Coordinates of C-alpha atoms in Angstrom, one line a residue:
X12 CA -3.5 -3.4 7.7
X13 CA -9.3 -2.4 6.7
X14 CA -11.4 0.7 6.5
X15 CA -13.1 2.2 3.2
X16 CA -13.8 5.6 2.7
X17 CA -17.1 6.0 1.7
X18 CA -17.7 9.8 2.2
X19 CA -18.5 11.7 -1.1
X20 CA -18.6 15.4 -2.3
X21 CA -22.5 16.9 -1.8
X22 CA -25.4 16.5 0.6
X23 CA -28.2 15.7 -1.9
X24 CA -30.5 18.1 -0.2
X25 CA -32.9 20.4 -2.1
X26 CA -32.6 23.8 -2.1
X27 CA -35.3 25.0 0.5
X28 CA -36.5 27.9 -1.5
X29 CA -39.0 27.5 -4.9
X30 CA -36.7 28.9 -7.9
X31 CA -39.0 30.3 -10.9
X32 CA -36.7 30.1 -14.1
X33 CA -37.2 33.7 -15.9
X34 CA -35.2 35.6 -18.6
X35 CA -32.1 34.2 -20.9
X36 CA -30.9 30.8 -19.9
X37 CA -34.2 29.7 -18.5
X38 CA -35.1 27.3 -21.3
X39 CA -33.9 23.5 -21.0
X40 CA -30.5 23.0 -21.6
X41 CA -28.6 19.8 -22.6
X42 CA -27.3 16.9 -20.3
X43 CA -24.6 18.8 -17.8
X44 CA -21.0 17.6 -17.2
X45 CA -20.7 14.3 -15.3
X46 CA -17.6 14.8 -13.0
X47 CA -15.8 11.8 -11.4
X48 CA -16.4 11.9 -7.5
X49 CA -13.2 12.3 -6.0
X50 CA -12.1 10.6 -2.6
X51 CA -12.9 13.4 0.0
X52 CA -11.8 11.1 3.1
X53 CA -8.2 10.4 4.6
X54 CA -7.1 7.8 6.6
X55 CA -5.6 9.2 9.7
X56 CA -3.6 7.8 12.9
X57 CA -6.5 6.4 15.5
X58 CA -4.9 5.4 18.8
X59 CA -5.2 1.8 19.6
X60 CA -7.6 0.5 22.3
X61 CA -4.9 -0.4 24.9
X62 CA -5.1 -3.3 27.0
X63 CA -6.2 -2.6 30.9
X64 CA -3.9 -3.4 33.5
X65 CA -5.3 -7.1 34.0
X66 CA -4.9 -8.0 30.9
X67 CA -0.9 -7.3 31.0
X68 CA -0.7 -9.5 34.1
X69 CA 1.8 -12.5 33.0
X70 CA 2.0 -11.1 29.3
X71 CA 6.1 -10.0 29.7
X72 CA 6.6 -11.6 26.0
X73 CA 4.3 -9.4 24.4
X74 CA 5.8 -6.2 26.9
X75 CA 9.3 -7.2 25.5
X76 CA 8.4 -7.6 22.2
X77 CA 6.8 -4.2 21.6
X78 CA 9.8 -2.6 23.6
X79 CA 12.3 -4.7 20.8
X80 CA 10.2 -2.8 18.3
X81 CA 10.5 0.7 19.7
X82 CA 14.4 -0.3 20.1
X83 CA 14.4 -1.1 16.4
X84 CA 12.4 2.0 15.3
X85 CA 14.3 4.4 17.2
X86 CA 17.7 3.1 15.4
X87 CA 16.3 2.8 12.1
X88 CA 15.1 6.8 12.5
X89 CA 18.4 7.8 14.2
X90 CA 20.3 6.0 10.9
X91 CA 17.7 8.3 8.4
X92 CA 18.4 11.3 10.1
X93 CA 22.3 10.7 9.9
X94 CA 22.3 9.1 6.4
X95 CA 23.9 6.2 7.9
X96 CA 23.1 2.5 7.2
X97 CA 20.4 0.9 8.4
X98 CA 20.5 -1.8 11.3
X99 CA 21.1 -5.2 10.3
X100 CA 18.3 -6.8 11.8
X101 CA 15.0 -5.0 11.6
X102 CA 12.8 -7.7 12.3
X103 CA 11.5 -9.0 15.7
X104 CA 10.3 -12.8 15.7
X105 CA 7.5 -13.5 17.5
X106 CA 7.9 -17.4 17.6
X107 CA 7.2 -18.9 21.0
X108 CA 4.7 -16.3 21.9
X109 CA 1.6 -17.5 23.6
X110 CA -1.8 -16.8 21.5
X111 CA -2.7 -14.2 24.2
X112 CA 0.5 -12.4 23.9
X113 CA -0.1 -12.2 20.1
X114 CA -3.6 -11.1 20.8
X115 CA -2.3 -8.2 22.8
X116 CA 0.7 -7.2 20.5
X117 CA -2.3 -7.5 17.8
X118 CA -4.5 -5.1 20.1
X119 CA -1.6 -2.2 20.5
X120 CA -0.7 -2.2 17.1
X121 CA -3.8 -2.4 15.2
X122 CA -4.5 -1.9 11.4
X123 CA -2.7 0.8 9.5
X124 CA -4.0 2.0 5.8
X125 CA -1.3 -0.4 4.0
X126 CA -2.3 -4.4 3.4
X127 CA 0.2 -6.6 0.9
X128 CA 0.5 -10.3 -0.3
X129 CA 3.0 -11.9 -2.2
X130 CA 1.7 -14.8 -4.3
X131 CA 3.0 -18.2 -5.2
X132 CA 2.0 -17.3 -8.6
X133 CA 0.2 -14.6 -10.1
X134 CA -3.2 -15.1 -11.4
X135 CA -3.9 -16.1 -14.9
X136 CA -7.0 -15.6 -17.0
X137 CA -9.8 -17.7 -15.3
X138 CA -7.4 -19.5 -12.6
X139 CA -7.2 -18.5 -9.3
X140 CA -4.2 -17.2 -7.9
X141 CA -1.7 -19.1 -6.1
X142 CA -2.1 -19.1 -2.3
X143 CA -0.2 -16.4 -0.4
X144 CA 3.4 -16.8 0.7
X145 CA 3.8 -13.6 2.2
X146 CA 0.7 -11.6 4.3
X147 CA 1.5 -8.2 5.3
X148 CA -0.4 -5.5 7.3
X149 CA 0.7 -2.3 8.5
X150 CA -0.2 -1.1 12.1
X151 CA -1.4 2.3 13.2
X152 CA 2.6 3.1 13.7
X153 CA 3.3 3.7 10.0
X154 CA 6.4 1.8 9.3
X155 CA 5.6 -1.0 11.6
X156 CA 4.3 -4.0 9.9
X157 CA 3.1 -7.6 11.1
X158 CA 4.8 -9.8 8.7
X159 CA 3.6 -13.5 7.8
X160 CA 5.8 -15.6 5.6
X161 CA 5.6 -19.0 4.5
X162 CA 9.0 -20.7 4.2
X163 CA 10.8 -23.3 2.0
X164 CA 10.1 -26.1 4.7
X165 CA 6.5 -25.1 5.4
X166 CA 7.0 -23.2 8.6
X167 CA 5.5 -19.8 9.1
X168 CA 7.6 -16.9 10.1
X169 CA 6.0 -14.9 12.3
X170 CA 7.4 -11.2 13.1
X171 CA 7.3 -7.5 13.4
X172 CA 9.4 -5.6 10.9
X173 CA 10.3 -1.7 10.9
X174 CA 11.0 0.2 7.7
X175 CA 9.8 1.8 4.9
X176 CA 8.3 -1.5 3.3
X177 CA 8.7 -4.9 4.4
X178 CA 11.8 -6.5 2.8
X179 CA 9.5 -9.8 1.7
X180 CA 7.9 -7.5 -1.0
X181 CA 10.7 -5.7 -2.4
X182 CA 12.7 -9.0 -2.8
X183 CA 9.9 -10.8 -4.5
X184 CA 9.4 -8.0 -7.1
X185 CA 12.9 -7.8 -7.7
X186 CA 12.5 -11.4 -8.8
X187 CA 9.9 -11.0 -11.0
X188 CA 11.5 -8.5 -12.7
X189 CA 14.1 -11.0 -14.1
X190 CA 11.4 -13.2 -16.0
X191 CA 10.0 -10.7 -18.3
X192 CA 7.3 -11.9 -20.6
X193 CA 8.6 -12.8 -24.7
X194 CA 7.8 -9.9 -26.8
X195 CA 3.9 -10.4 -28.3
X196 CA 3.0 -9.5 -31.9
X197 CA 1.1 -6.2 -32.5
X198 CA -2.6 -7.1 -32.9
X199 CA -4.0 -4.8 -35.8
X200 CA -6.8 -3.2 -33.5
X201 CA -3.7 -2.1 -30.7
X202 CA -3.0 1.6 -32.0
X203 CA -1.2 3.8 -29.2
X204 CA 0.4 1.0 -26.7
X205 CA 3.5 0.4 -28.7
X206 CA 4.6 4.2 -28.2
X207 CA 3.8 3.5 -24.3
X208 CA 6.1 0.7 -24.0
X209 CA 8.8 2.5 -25.8
X210 CA 8.5 5.3 -23.2
X211 CA 8.5 2.7 -20.6
X212 CA 11.7 0.9 -22.0
X213 CA 13.2 4.3 -22.2
X214 CA 12.5 5.7 -18.7
X215 CA 14.1 2.1 -17.5
X216 CA 17.1 2.7 -19.5
X217 CA 17.8 5.9 -17.7
X218 CA 16.2 5.3 -13.9
X219 CA 18.7 4.9 -11.4
X220 CA 18.3 4.0 -7.7
X221 CA 17.4 6.7 -5.3
X222 CA 16.4 8.8 -8.3
X223 CA 12.3 9.9 -8.0
X224 CA 9.4 7.6 -10.2
X225 CA 9.0 8.2 -13.6
X226 CA 5.4 7.7 -14.1
X227 CA 3.3 7.4 -17.5
X228 CA -0.3 8.3 -16.7
X229 CA -2.4 6.0 -18.8
X230 CA -5.3 8.0 -17.8
X231 CA -4.2 11.0 -20.2
X232 CA -3.1 9.2 -23.2
X233 CA -5.8 8.0 -26.0
X234 CA -5.7 4.3 -25.0
X235 CA -8.4 2.2 -25.9
X236 CA -9.2 -1.2 -23.6
X237 CA -7.1 -3.3 -26.1
X238 CA -4.2 -0.9 -26.0
X239 CA -4.3 -1.4 -22.0
X240 CA -4.9 -4.8 -22.1
X241 CA -1.7 -5.4 -24.5
X242 CA 0.5 -3.5 -22.2
X243 CA -0.4 -5.5 -19.2
X244 CA 0.2 -8.4 -21.1
X245 CA 3.5 -7.2 -22.3
X246 CA 4.6 -5.9 -19.0
X247 CA 3.5 -9.2 -17.3
X248 CA 1.9 -9.7 -14.0
X249 CA 4.4 -9.7 -11.0
X250 CA 3.6 -11.5 -7.6
X251 CA 3.2 -8.5 -4.9
X252 CA 0.0 -7.0 -4.5
X253 CA -0.2 -3.7 -2.2
X254 CA -3.4 -1.9 -1.6
X255 CA -3.3 1.4 0.1
X256 CA -6.3 3.2 1.7
X257 CA -4.4 6.1 2.6
X258 CA -6.7 8.8 0.5
X259 CA -9.3 6.7 -1.4
X260 CA -8.0 3.3 -2.8
X261 CA -4.5 2.7 -4.6
X262 CA -3.7 -0.9 -5.7
X263 CA -0.3 -1.5 -6.8
X264 CA 1.3 -4.4 -8.3
X265 CA 4.3 -5.7 -9.2
X266 CA 4.9 -6.5 -13.4
X267 CA 7.4 -8.8 -14.9
X268 CA 9.8 -6.3 -16.0
X269 CA 12.6 -4.8 -13.5
X270 CA 11.2 -1.9 -11.5
X271 CA 8.0 -1.4 -13.2
X272 CA 4.6 -1.3 -11.2
X273 CA 1.2 -0.7 -12.2
X274 CA -0.8 1.9 -9.9
X275 CA -4.3 2.0 -10.1
X276 CA -6.2 4.8 -8.1
X277 CA -9.9 4.5 -7.3
X278 CA -12.4 6.7 -5.7
X279 CA -15.1 5.9 -3.2
X280 CA -17.2 4.7 -5.8
X281 CA -14.5 2.1 -6.8
X282 CA -13.9 4.3 -10.2
X283 CA -10.9 4.6 -11.7
X284 CA -9.7 8.1 -11.4
X285 CA -5.7 7.3 -12.1
X286 CA -4.1 4.6 -13.7
X287 CA -0.7 4.9 -14.6
X288 CA 2.8 3.0 -14.9
X289 CA 5.7 4.0 -12.5
X290 CA 9.4 2.9 -13.1
X291 CA 11.1 2.9 -9.8
X292 CA 12.0 0.1 -7.2
X293 CA 8.9 0.5 -5.1
X294 CA 6.4 3.1 -5.7
X295 CA 6.2 5.8 -3.3
X296 CA 2.5 5.7 -2.1
X297 CA 3.5 2.1 -0.8
X298 CA 6.3 3.1 1.3
X299 CA 6.6 4.6 5.1
X300 CA 8.3 8.2 4.7
X301 CA 11.1 8.7 7.1
X302 CA 8.8 11.7 8.9
X303 CA 6.1 8.7 9.2
X304 CA 9.0 6.3 11.1
X305 CA 10.0 9.3 13.2
X306 CA 6.3 10.3 14.5
X307 CA 5.4 6.4 14.8
X308 CA 8.6 6.3 17.6
X309 CA 7.0 8.9 19.3
X310 CA 3.3 7.7 19.5
X311 CA 5.0 4.3 20.4
X312 CA 7.1 5.7 23.2
X313 CA 4.0 7.4 24.8
X314 CA 2.4 3.7 24.5
X315 CA 4.7 2.1 25.9
X316 CA 5.3 4.6 28.9
X317 CA 1.6 3.9 29.7
X318 CA 2.0 0.3 29.7
X319 CA 5.0 0.7 31.9
X320 CA 3.0 3.2 34.2
X321 CA 0.4 0.2 34.4
X322 CA 2.5 -2.6 35.0
X323 CA 4.0 -0.9 38.0
X324 CA 0.6 0.0 39.4
X325 CA -0.2 -3.9 39.5

Protein backbone atom coordinates (compact mmCIF):
# COMPACT_ATOMS: atom_id res chain seq x y z
CA UNK A 1 0.00 0.00 0.00
CA UNK A 2 3.67 3.02 -2.98
CA UNK A 3 3.87 6.75 -3.55
CA UNK A 4 6.80 9.07 -2.66
CA UNK A 5 6.07 12.70 -1.78
CA UNK A 6 8.83 14.59 -3.54
CA UNK A 7 7.44 18.15 -3.60
CA UNK A 8 9.61 20.67 -1.72
CA UNK A 9 8.92 24.20 -0.49
CA UNK A 10 10.14 26.98 -2.75
CA UNK A 11 10.60 27.24 -6.49
CA UNK A 12 14.29 28.16 -6.62
CA UNK A 13 13.55 30.79 -9.32
CA UNK A 14 15.75 33.98 -9.34
CA UNK A 15 14.14 37.30 -8.46
CA UNK A 16 13.35 38.95 -11.83
CA UNK A 17 14.52 42.50 -10.90
CA UNK A 18 18.21 43.29 -10.13
CA UNK A 19 18.73 44.25 -6.51
CA UNK A 20 21.46 46.74 -5.52
CA UNK A 21 22.62 46.47 -1.91
CA UNK A 22 22.93 49.93 -0.33
CA UNK A 23 22.85 51.30 3.18
CA UNK A 24 22.88 49.54 6.55
CA UNK A 25 22.75 45.77 6.32
CA UNK A 26 24.32 45.69 2.86
CA UNK A 27 27.56 44.23 4.15
CA UNK A 28 28.17 40.45 3.80
CA UNK A 29 26.61 38.36 6.53
CA UNK A 30 27.57 35.06 8.12
CA UNK A 31 26.00 31.88 6.82
CA UNK A 32 22.25 31.98 7.26
CA UNK A 33 20.13 29.58 9.21
CA UNK A 34 19.47 26.26 7.53
CA UNK A 35 15.97 24.87 7.89
CA UNK A 36 14.86 21.29 7.42
CA UNK A 37 12.46 20.89 4.53
CA UNK A 38 9.12 19.76 5.87
CA UNK A 39 6.84 17.42 3.94
CA UNK A 40 4.78 19.53 1.53
CA UNK A 41 2.47 16.94 0.05
CA UNK A 42 -0.10 14.57 1.48
CA UNK A 43 -1.44 11.31 0.08
CA UNK A 44 -5.14 11.70 -0.67
CA UNK A 45 -7.83 9.35 -1.89
CA UNK A 46 -7.66 8.54 -5.58
CA UNK A 47 -10.51 6.58 -7.09
CA UNK A 48 -9.33 3.21 -8.42
CA UNK A 49 -9.46 2.42 -12.12
CA UNK A 50 -12.58 0.34 -12.32
CA UNK A 51 -12.76 -2.66 -14.64
CA UNK A 52 -14.59 -2.42 -17.94
CA UNK A 53 -17.86 -4.37 -18.34
CA UNK A 54 -16.20 -7.08 -20.41
CA UNK A 55 -13.59 -7.58 -17.69
CA UNK A 56 -16.33 -8.41 -15.16
CA UNK A 57 -17.89 -11.12 -17.29
CA UNK A 58 -17.59 -14.49 -15.61
CA UNK A 59 -15.81 -13.15 -12.50
CA UNK A 60 -18.54 -13.58 -9.91
CA UNK A 61 -15.96 -14.69 -7.34
CA UNK A 62 -14.25 -11.29 -7.36
CA UNK A 63 -17.54 -9.39 -7.19
CA UNK A 64 -18.78 -11.62 -4.35
CA UNK A 65 -15.58 -11.05 -2.34
CA UNK A 66 -15.91 -7.29 -2.75
CA UNK A 67 -19.54 -7.39 -1.64
CA UNK A 68 -18.60 -9.44 1.41
CA UNK A 69 -15.95 -6.81 2.16
CA UNK A 70 -18.57 -4.07 2.04
CA UNK A 71 -20.89 -6.06 4.34
CA UNK A 72 -18.13 -6.47 6.93
CA UNK A 73 -17.06 -2.83 6.55
CA UNK A 74 -20.60 -1.60 7.16
CA UNK A 75 -20.92 -3.90 10.19
CA UNK A 76 -17.66 -2.56 11.65
CA UNK A 77 -18.74 1.06 11.09
CA UNK A 78 -22.11 0.39 12.75
CA UNK A 79 -20.43 -1.28 15.74
CA UNK A 80 -18.01 1.59 16.19
CA UNK A 81 -20.82 4.15 16.01
CA UNK A 82 -22.86 2.23 18.59
CA UNK A 83 -19.88 1.48 20.84
CA UNK A 84 -20.55 -2.26 20.65
CA UNK A 85 -18.25 -5.19 19.97
CA UNK A 86 -16.86 -5.60 16.47
CA UNK A 87 -17.98 -8.57 14.34
CA UNK A 88 -16.33 -11.86 15.29
CA UNK A 89 -14.96 -12.33 11.79
CA UNK A 90 -13.58 -9.36 9.88
CA UNK A 91 -11.68 -11.30 7.23
CA UNK A 92 -12.75 -12.37 3.75
CA UNK A 93 -10.81 -15.45 2.65
CA UNK A 94 -9.72 -15.26 -0.99
CA UNK A 95 -8.66 -18.91 -1.21
CA UNK A 96 -9.92 -20.63 -4.32
CA UNK A 97 -10.26 -17.49 -6.44
CA UNK A 98 -8.64 -17.55 -9.85
CA UNK A 99 -5.68 -15.37 -10.73
CA UNK A 100 -8.00 -13.23 -12.87
CA UNK A 101 -10.40 -12.73 -9.96
CA UNK A 102 -7.53 -11.71 -7.68
CA UNK A 103 -6.26 -9.30 -10.31
CA UNK A 104 -9.69 -7.62 -10.48
CA UNK A 105 -9.84 -7.37 -6.69
CA UNK A 106 -6.38 -5.80 -6.62
CA UNK A 107 -7.45 -3.38 -9.34
CA UNK A 108 -10.54 -2.22 -7.44
CA UNK A 109 -8.82 -1.99 -4.05
CA UNK A 110 -5.64 -0.31 -5.27
CA UNK A 111 -2.79 0.65 -2.92
CA UNK A 112 -3.24 2.96 0.03
CA UNK A 113 -0.72 4.79 2.18
CA UNK A 114 0.18 2.12 4.76
CA UNK A 115 2.14 -1.11 4.25
CA UNK A 116 3.55 -3.49 6.85
CA UNK A 117 5.40 -6.73 7.48
CA UNK A 118 5.83 -9.22 10.29
CA UNK A 119 9.30 -10.76 9.99
CA UNK A 120 10.27 -14.28 11.03
CA UNK A 121 12.93 -12.58 13.14
CA UNK A 122 14.22 -8.98 13.31
CA UNK A 123 17.38 -7.93 11.53
CA UNK A 124 20.59 -8.42 13.51
CA UNK A 125 23.69 -6.22 12.98
CA UNK A 126 25.39 -7.32 9.79
CA UNK A 127 22.75 -9.94 9.00
CA UNK A 128 19.61 -9.90 6.85
CA UNK A 129 16.24 -9.96 8.52
CA UNK A 130 14.15 -13.09 8.55
CA UNK A 131 11.65 -13.66 5.80
CA UNK A 132 8.30 -11.91 6.03
CA UNK A 133 5.67 -14.15 7.62
CA UNK A 134 2.94 -11.58 7.06
CA UNK A 135 2.68 -8.96 4.33
CA UNK A 136 0.07 -6.23 4.60
CA UNK A 137 -1.02 -3.53 2.15
CA UNK A 138 -3.77 -1.05 2.89
CA UNK A 139 -6.13 -0.43 -0.02
CA UNK A 140 -7.26 3.00 -1.21
CA UNK A 141 -10.23 2.39 1.10
CA UNK A 142 -8.72 3.18 4.50
CA UNK A 143 -9.25 0.32 6.92
CA UNK A 144 -9.55 -2.29 4.15
CA UNK A 145 -6.35 -4.34 4.06
CA UNK A 146 -4.88 -7.06 1.87
CA UNK A 147 -3.14 -9.58 4.11
CA UNK A 148 -0.98 -12.53 3.04
CA UNK A 149 0.23 -14.68 5.93
CA UNK A 150 2.38 -17.82 5.92
CA UNK A 151 0.87 -20.44 8.23
CA UNK A 152 2.82 -22.89 10.42
CA UNK A 153 2.31 -25.66 7.85
CA UNK A 154 3.65 -23.48 5.05
CA UNK A 155 0.26 -22.68 3.56
CA UNK A 156 -0.40 -19.05 2.65
CA UNK A 157 -3.57 -17.32 3.82
CA UNK A 158 -4.65 -14.63 1.35
CA UNK A 159 -7.47 -12.48 2.63
CA UNK A 160 -9.03 -9.05 2.93
CA UNK A 161 -9.28 -7.77 6.50
CA UNK A 162 -11.35 -4.84 7.73
CA UNK A 163 -10.43 -2.81 10.79
CA UNK A 164 -8.15 -0.16 12.23
CA UNK A 165 -5.11 -2.44 11.73
CA UNK A 166 -4.78 -6.14 10.83
CA UNK A 167 -4.86 -8.34 13.91
CA UNK A 168 -1.68 -10.19 12.87
CA UNK A 169 0.37 -7.01 13.37
CA UNK A 170 -1.08 -6.34 16.82
CA UNK A 171 -0.61 -9.96 17.92
CA UNK A 172 3.03 -10.08 16.74
CA UNK A 173 3.84 -6.81 18.53
CA UNK A 174 2.26 -8.13 21.72
CA UNK A 175 4.31 -11.30 21.45
CA UNK A 176 7.49 -9.26 20.87
CA UNK A 177 6.81 -7.40 24.11
CA UNK A 178 7.16 -10.62 26.11
CA UNK A 179 10.88 -11.02 25.22
CA UNK A 180 12.50 -7.94 26.70
CA UNK A 181 16.31 -7.80 26.39
CA UNK A 182 18.33 -8.12 29.59
CA UNK A 183 19.41 -4.92 31.29
CA UNK A 184 22.62 -3.75 29.65
CA UNK A 185 25.56 -2.03 31.39
CA UNK A 186 25.71 1.67 30.55
CA UNK A 187 28.85 2.57 28.57
CA UNK A 188 30.89 5.47 29.93
CA UNK A 189 30.18 7.61 26.85
CA UNK A 190 26.39 7.31 27.23
CA UNK A 191 25.04 10.28 29.18
CA UNK A 192 21.28 10.85 28.98
CA UNK A 193 19.88 7.55 27.71
CA UNK A 194 19.30 6.07 31.21
CA UNK A 195 17.02 8.98 32.13
CA UNK A 196 14.98 8.44 28.95
CA UNK A 197 14.66 4.71 29.64
CA UNK A 198 13.51 5.46 33.21
CA UNK A 199 10.86 7.85 31.88
CA UNK A 200 9.62 5.22 29.42
CA UNK A 201 9.37 2.64 32.18
CA UNK A 202 7.26 5.05 34.26
CA UNK A 203 4.97 5.62 31.28
CA UNK A 204 4.54 1.87 30.83
CA UNK A 205 3.59 1.44 34.48
CA UNK A 206 0.88 4.11 34.30
CA UNK A 207 -0.44 3.70 30.75
CA UNK A 208 -3.68 1.74 30.31
CA UNK A 209 -5.42 0.50 27.18
CA UNK A 210 -7.64 3.15 25.64
CA UNK A 211 -5.55 6.05 26.91
CA UNK A 212 -3.66 8.39 24.54
CA UNK A 213 -0.08 7.49 23.69
CA UNK A 214 2.70 8.65 25.99
CA UNK A 215 5.29 10.10 23.59
CA UNK A 216 8.95 10.79 24.33
CA UNK A 217 10.34 13.07 21.62
CA UNK A 218 14.00 12.14 21.27
CA UNK A 219 14.54 14.92 18.70
CA UNK A 220 14.13 17.60 21.37
CA UNK A 221 16.43 15.94 23.92
CA UNK A 222 20.22 16.37 24.26
CA UNK A 223 21.04 12.87 23.03
CA UNK A 224 24.15 11.75 21.21
CA UNK A 225 24.18 9.00 18.59
CA UNK A 226 25.55 6.73 21.33
CA UNK A 227 22.56 7.59 23.53
CA UNK A 228 20.15 6.75 20.72
CA UNK A 229 21.97 3.52 20.00
CA UNK A 230 21.85 2.47 23.65
CA UNK A 231 18.11 3.25 23.88
CA UNK A 232 17.46 1.12 20.79
CA UNK A 233 19.60 -1.72 22.15
CA UNK A 234 17.83 -1.68 25.51
CA UNK A 235 14.36 -1.59 23.94
CA UNK A 236 15.25 -4.28 21.44
CA UNK A 237 13.99 -4.69 17.88
CA UNK A 238 10.64 -6.32 17.26
CA UNK A 239 9.38 -8.07 14.15
CA UNK A 240 6.65 -5.63 13.12
CA UNK A 241 7.57 -2.92 10.64
CA UNK A 242 4.98 -0.42 9.37
CA UNK A 243 5.49 2.33 6.78
CA UNK A 244 2.95 5.13 6.47
CA UNK A 245 3.13 7.60 3.60
CA UNK A 246 0.20 9.79 4.55
CA UNK A 247 2.26 12.96 5.06
CA UNK A 248 5.92 12.49 4.30
CA UNK A 249 7.16 9.07 5.38
CA UNK A 250 6.75 7.54 8.82
CA UNK A 251 8.54 4.34 9.87
CA UNK A 252 6.99 2.51 12.81
CA UNK A 253 8.62 -0.52 14.41
CA UNK A 254 7.77 -2.64 17.41
CA UNK A 255 10.24 -3.17 20.24
CA UNK A 256 10.74 -6.04 22.66
CA UNK A 257 9.20 -4.31 25.65
CA UNK A 258 5.42 -4.14 26.12
CA UNK A 259 3.40 -1.43 24.36
CA UNK A 260 6.50 0.44 23.17
CA UNK A 261 7.13 1.53 19.58
CA UNK A 262 9.80 3.44 17.71
CA UNK A 263 8.20 6.08 15.47
CA UNK A 264 10.40 8.08 13.09
CA UNK A 265 9.18 10.69 10.60
CA UNK A 266 11.15 11.66 7.48
CA UNK A 267 10.76 14.57 5.10
CA UNK A 268 10.80 14.38 1.32
CA UNK A 269 14.61 14.21 1.34
CA UNK A 270 14.64 11.23 3.74
CA UNK A 271 15.98 13.39 6.55
CA UNK A 272 14.72 12.60 10.06
CA UNK A 273 12.43 15.38 11.27
CA UNK A 274 10.93 13.63 14.31
CA UNK A 275 12.41 10.71 16.24
CA UNK A 276 10.23 9.41 19.05
CA UNK A 277 9.23 6.49 21.25
CA UNK A 278 5.52 5.91 21.92
CA UNK A 279 4.04 3.93 24.79
CA UNK A 280 0.72 2.72 23.40
CA UNK A 281 -0.83 -0.50 22.11
CA UNK A 282 -0.43 0.67 18.48
CA UNK A 283 0.64 4.16 17.29
CA UNK A 284 -2.32 6.11 15.99
CA UNK A 285 -0.53 7.09 12.78
CA UNK A 286 -0.63 3.44 11.66
CA UNK A 287 -4.35 2.94 12.25
CA UNK A 288 -7.45 3.74 10.23
CA UNK A 289 -9.70 6.01 12.28
CA UNK A 290 -13.46 5.33 12.65
CA UNK A 291 -14.25 8.26 10.37
CA UNK A 292 -11.88 6.80 7.75
CA UNK A 293 -13.74 3.48 7.87
CA UNK A 294 -17.09 5.26 7.51
CA UNK A 295 -15.78 7.18 4.50
CA UNK A 296 -14.44 3.95 2.98
CA UNK A 297 -17.87 2.32 3.37
CA UNK A 298 -19.47 5.14 1.39
CA UNK A 299 -16.88 4.98 -1.36
CA UNK A 300 -16.94 1.22 -1.67
CA UNK A 301 -20.76 1.35 -1.81
CA UNK A 302 -20.48 3.70 -4.80
CA UNK A 303 -17.95 1.45 -6.50
CA UNK A 304 -20.07 -1.66 -6.09
CA UNK A 305 -23.17 0.21 -7.25
CA UNK A 306 -21.27 1.01 -10.44
CA UNK A 307 -20.13 -2.61 -10.73
CA UNK A 308 -23.74 -3.78 -10.28
CA UNK A 309 -24.88 -1.43 -13.02
CA UNK A 310 -22.23 -2.76 -15.35
CA UNK A 311 -23.29 -6.36 -14.61
CA UNK A 312 -26.88 -5.49 -15.38
CA UNK A 313 -25.85 -3.89 -18.66
CA UNK A 314 -24.08 -7.02 -19.89
